[in-house]
mmCIF file of C-alpha atoms in Angstrom:
data_model
loop_
_atom_site.group_PDB
_atom_site.id
_atom_site.type_symbol
_atom_site.label_atom_id
_atom_site.label_comp_id
_atom_site.label_asym_id
_atom_site.label_seq_id
_atom_site.Cartn_x
_atom_site.Cartn_y
_atom_site.Cartn_z
ATOM 1 C CA MET A 1 0.314 -4.876 -22.366
ATOM 2 C CA ARG A 2 3.371 -5.126 -20.179
ATOM 3 C CA PRO A 3 4.849 -1.992 -18.623
ATOM 4 C CA SER A 4 8.300 -0.909 -19.728
ATOM 5 C CA ARG A 5 11.081 -1.673 -17.284
ATOM 6 C CA GLN A 6 11.977 1.241 -15.069
ATOM 7 C CA THR A 7 14.070 1.604 -11.966
ATOM 8 C CA ALA A 8 12.182 1.501 -8.678
ATOM 9 C CA TYR A 9 10.227 4.690 -7.965
ATOM 10 C CA SER A 10 11.381 6.271 -11.246
ATOM 11 C CA TYR A 11 7.944 7.917 -11.579
ATOM 12 C CA ARG A 12 8.856 10.247 -8.702
ATOM 13 C CA ASN A 13 11.124 12.113 -11.128
ATOM 14 C CA ASP A 14 8.548 12.217 -13.930
ATOM 15 C CA ALA A 15 6.762 15.580 -14.241
ATOM 16 C CA GLN A 16 3.703 13.946 -15.826
ATOM 17 C CA VAL A 17 3.040 11.866 -12.685
ATOM 18 C CA PRO A 18 1.419 13.808 -9.828
ATOM 19 C CA ALA A 19 2.875 13.107 -6.400
ATOM 20 C CA TYR A 20 0.952 10.558 -4.342
ATOM 21 C CA ASP A 21 1.441 8.422 -1.241
ATOM 22 C CA ASP A 22 3.272 5.440 -2.719
ATOM 23 C CA ASP A 23 3.440 3.599 0.598
ATOM 24 C CA TYR A 24 0.298 1.884 -0.667
ATOM 25 C CA VAL A 25 -0.070 -0.606 -3.495
ATOM 26 C CA LEU A 26 -1.800 1.299 -6.299
ATOM 27 C CA LEU A 27 -4.171 -0.157 -8.887
ATOM 28 C CA VAL A 28 -4.830 1.872 -12.035
ATOM 29 C CA MET A 29 -8.117 0.726 -13.573
ATOM 30 C CA ASP A 30 -10.512 1.818 -16.283
ATOM 31 C CA GLY A 31 -13.072 4.026 -14.533
ATOM 32 C CA ASP A 32 -15.744 3.228 -17.159
ATOM 33 C CA CYS A 33 -15.571 -0.560 -17.027
ATOM 34 C CA ALA A 34 -18.142 -2.564 -15.048
ATOM 35 C CA LEU A 35 -15.662 -5.422 -14.543
ATOM 36 C CA CYS A 36 -13.097 -2.974 -13.141
ATOM 37 C CA SER A 37 -15.749 -1.392 -10.895
ATOM 38 C CA ALA A 38 -16.732 -4.806 -9.559
ATOM 39 C CA SER A 39 -13.050 -5.659 -9.053
ATOM 40 C CA ALA A 40 -12.525 -2.405 -7.146
ATOM 41 C CA ARG A 41 -15.420 -3.272 -4.833
ATOM 42 C CA ARG A 42 -13.829 -6.687 -4.217
ATOM 43 C CA VAL A 43 -10.487 -5.047 -3.450
ATOM 44 C CA ALA A 44 -12.171 -2.799 -0.873
ATOM 45 C CA GLN A 45 -13.849 -5.856 0.646
ATOM 46 C CA TRP A 46 -10.774 -8.121 0.713
ATOM 47 C CA ASP A 47 -8.064 -5.602 1.655
ATOM 48 C CA ARG A 48 -8.529 -5.814 5.395
ATOM 49 C CA ASP A 49 -5.010 -4.539 6.112
ATOM 50 C CA ASP A 50 -5.726 -1.329 4.132
ATOM 51 C CA ARG A 51 -2.688 -1.656 1.849
ATOM 52 C CA VAL A 52 -4.270 -0.881 -1.528
ATOM 53 C CA ARG A 53 -5.404 2.323 -3.208
ATOM 54 C CA ILE A 54 -7.129 2.696 -6.574
ATOM 55 C CA THR A 55 -7.115 5.356 -9.262
ATOM 56 C CA THR A 56 -8.632 5.446 -12.702
ATOM 57 C CA ALA A 57 -6.727 5.422 -15.968
ATOM 58 C CA GLN A 58 -8.680 8.583 -16.838
ATOM 59 C CA SER A 59 -7.303 10.544 -13.847
ATOM 60 C CA PRO A 60 -4.130 12.655 -14.110
ATOM 61 C CA LEU A 61 -2.351 10.260 -11.721
ATOM 62 C CA GLY A 62 -3.473 7.087 -13.500
ATOM 63 C CA ALA A 63 -2.799 8.422 -16.993
ATOM 64 C CA GLY A 64 0.578 9.812 -15.919
ATOM 65 C CA LEU A 65 1.680 6.506 -14.404
ATOM 66 C CA MET A 66 0.524 4.553 -17.421
ATOM 67 C CA ARG A 67 2.380 6.832 -19.820
ATOM 68 C CA HIS A 68 5.461 6.630 -17.585
ATOM 69 C CA TYR A 69 5.419 2.846 -17.958
ATOM 70 C CA GLY A 70 4.805 3.014 -21.712
ATOM 71 C CA ILE A 71 1.128 2.055 -21.552
ATOM 72 C CA ASP A 72 -1.608 3.873 -23.460
ATOM 73 C CA PRO A 73 -4.274 4.832 -20.879
ATOM 74 C CA ASP A 74 -6.924 4.689 -23.645
ATOM 75 C CA ASP A 75 -6.021 1.126 -24.654
ATOM 76 C CA PRO A 76 -8.768 -1.307 -23.573
ATOM 77 C CA GLN A 77 -6.080 -3.712 -22.376
ATOM 78 C CA SER A 78 -4.552 -1.131 -20.056
ATOM 79 C CA TRP A 79 -4.290 -1.901 -16.372
ATOM 80 C CA LEU A 80 -1.423 -1.209 -14.033
ATOM 81 C CA LEU A 81 -0.302 -2.314 -10.609
ATOM 82 C CA VAL A 82 2.332 -0.148 -8.914
ATOM 83 C CA MET A 83 3.935 -1.988 -6.020
ATOM 84 C CA HIS A 84 7.246 -1.244 -4.288
ATOM 85 C CA GLY A 85 7.945 1.380 -6.944
ATOM 86 C CA HIS A 86 7.614 -0.989 -9.913
ATOM 87 C CA GLY A 87 4.835 -1.254 -12.490
ATOM 88 C CA TYR A 88 3.184 -4.525 -13.499
ATOM 89 C CA GLY A 89 0.436 -5.104 -16.025
ATOM 90 C CA SER A 90 -1.500 -7.902 -17.655
ATOM 91 C CA LEU A 91 -2.168 -11.086 -15.703
ATOM 92 C CA ASP A 92 1.193 -10.663 -13.956
ATOM 93 C CA GLY A 93 -0.094 -7.578 -12.109
ATOM 94 C CA ILE A 94 -3.279 -9.336 -11.072
ATOM 95 C CA LEU A 95 -1.373 -12.364 -9.791
ATOM 96 C CA ARG A 96 0.981 -10.110 -7.795
ATOM 97 C CA VAL A 97 -1.795 -8.167 -6.057
ATOM 98 C CA LEU A 98 -3.990 -11.141 -5.105
ATOM 99 C CA PRO A 99 -1.787 -12.323 -2.192
ATOM 100 C CA VAL A 100 -1.681 -8.737 -0.896
ATOM 101 C CA LEU A 101 -5.472 -8.829 -0.643
ATOM 102 C CA HIS A 102 -5.763 -12.176 1.127
ATOM 103 C CA PRO A 103 -3.269 -14.939 2.012
ATOM 104 C CA ALA A 104 -5.571 -17.596 0.537
ATOM 105 C CA PHE A 105 -4.978 -16.076 -2.908
ATOM 106 C CA LYS A 106 -1.311 -17.145 -2.836
ATOM 107 C CA VAL A 107 -2.489 -20.349 -4.495
ATOM 108 C CA PHE A 108 -2.981 -18.369 -7.725
ATOM 109 C CA SER A 109 0.740 -17.522 -7.772
ATOM 110 C CA VAL A 110 1.307 -20.842 -9.528
ATOM 111 C CA CYS A 111 -0.214 -19.181 -12.632
ATOM 112 C CA ARG A 112 2.927 -17.014 -12.809
ATOM 113 C CA LEU A 113 4.660 -20.165 -14.057
ATOM 114 C CA LEU A 114 2.658 -19.926 -17.276
ATOM 115 C CA PRO A 115 4.653 -18.537 -20.194
ATOM 116 C CA LEU A 116 4.356 -14.745 -20.411
ATOM 117 C CA ARG A 117 2.828 -14.958 -23.880
ATOM 118 C CA LEU A 118 0.071 -17.202 -22.577
ATOM 119 C CA GLN A 119 -0.539 -14.917 -19.578
ATOM 120 C CA ASP A 120 -0.792 -11.924 -21.896
ATOM 121 C CA TRP A 121 -3.086 -13.783 -24.299
ATOM 122 C CA LEU A 122 -5.452 -14.826 -21.496
ATOM 123 C CA TYR A 123 -5.534 -11.322 -20.068
ATOM 124 C CA ALA A 124 -6.091 -9.784 -23.519
ATOM 125 C CA ARG A 125 -9.099 -12.033 -24.214
ATOM 126 C CA VAL A 126 -10.880 -10.681 -21.149
ATOM 127 C CA ALA A 127 -9.674 -7.087 -21.569
ATOM 128 C CA LEU A 128 -10.749 -6.826 -25.200
ATOM 129 C CA ASN A 129 -14.211 -8.221 -24.481
ATOM 130 C CA ARG A 130 -14.932 -6.708 -21.054
ATOM 131 C CA TYR A 131 -17.400 -4.056 -22.251
ATOM 132 C CA ALA A 132 -19.354 -6.622 -24.279
ATOM 133 C CA TRP A 133 -19.359 -9.212 -21.492
ATOM 134 C CA PHE A 134 -19.722 -6.993 -18.417
ATOM 135 C CA GLY A 135 -20.927 -3.612 -19.721
ATOM 136 C CA ARG A 136 -19.865 -0.193 -18.562
ATOM 137 C CA GLY A 137 -19.911 1.227 -15.055
ATOM 138 C CA ASP A 138 -18.535 4.317 -13.385
ATOM 139 C CA LEU A 139 -15.964 3.320 -10.755
ATOM 140 C CA CYS A 140 -15.984 6.781 -9.137
ATOM 141 C CA ALA A 141 -19.786 6.942 -8.856
ATOM 142 C CA LEU A 142 -19.992 3.897 -6.611
ATOM 143 C CA PRO A 143 -21.824 4.643 -3.343
ATOM 144 C CA ASP A 144 -19.720 2.270 -1.212
ATOM 145 C CA PRO A 145 -17.940 4.486 1.366
ATOM 146 C CA GLU A 146 -15.097 1.974 1.852
ATOM 147 C CA LEU A 147 -14.355 2.020 -1.860
ATOM 148 C CA ARG A 148 -14.645 5.834 -2.108
ATOM 149 C CA ARG A 149 -12.077 6.117 0.704
ATOM 150 C CA ARG A 150 -9.577 4.086 -1.333
ATOM 151 C CA VAL A 151 -10.034 5.847 -4.695
ATOM 152 C CA LEU A 152 -7.422 8.507 -5.378
ATOM 153 C CA SER A 153 -8.957 11.180 -7.559
ATOM 154 C CA GLU A 154 -5.642 12.948 -8.280
#
């Protein structure tokens, strides 16, 4: 699902979104999804410049941001990237955050040339089947100290 268009940093004026340090790129992920948990561990490993933070869709911050951008936090397709005050979802969000994590991932930016419908369809196939394919896992219960440091519990 694609986030609704909003002006940059519009969530700062939204009472349902708790204040947070938005100098960082923020990923809002399903805290119960094993694929998301594995992805969060990869983010902690690859983000050597310490530019990314993570919160769960089940947290007040994650749920508030998702609702602000017109996304249902309980929808299995929900995922959100907040970067430079704008929200991005679906494959578009993933493709935008990859180069932030490592310069070598810029090669995947070519996938942004795919039609939006195809991007959304590809993302939806994985999102709708992630529990069946990858199982469930608790993102916040991960013992990795580097990942725990990045997870915003607000």
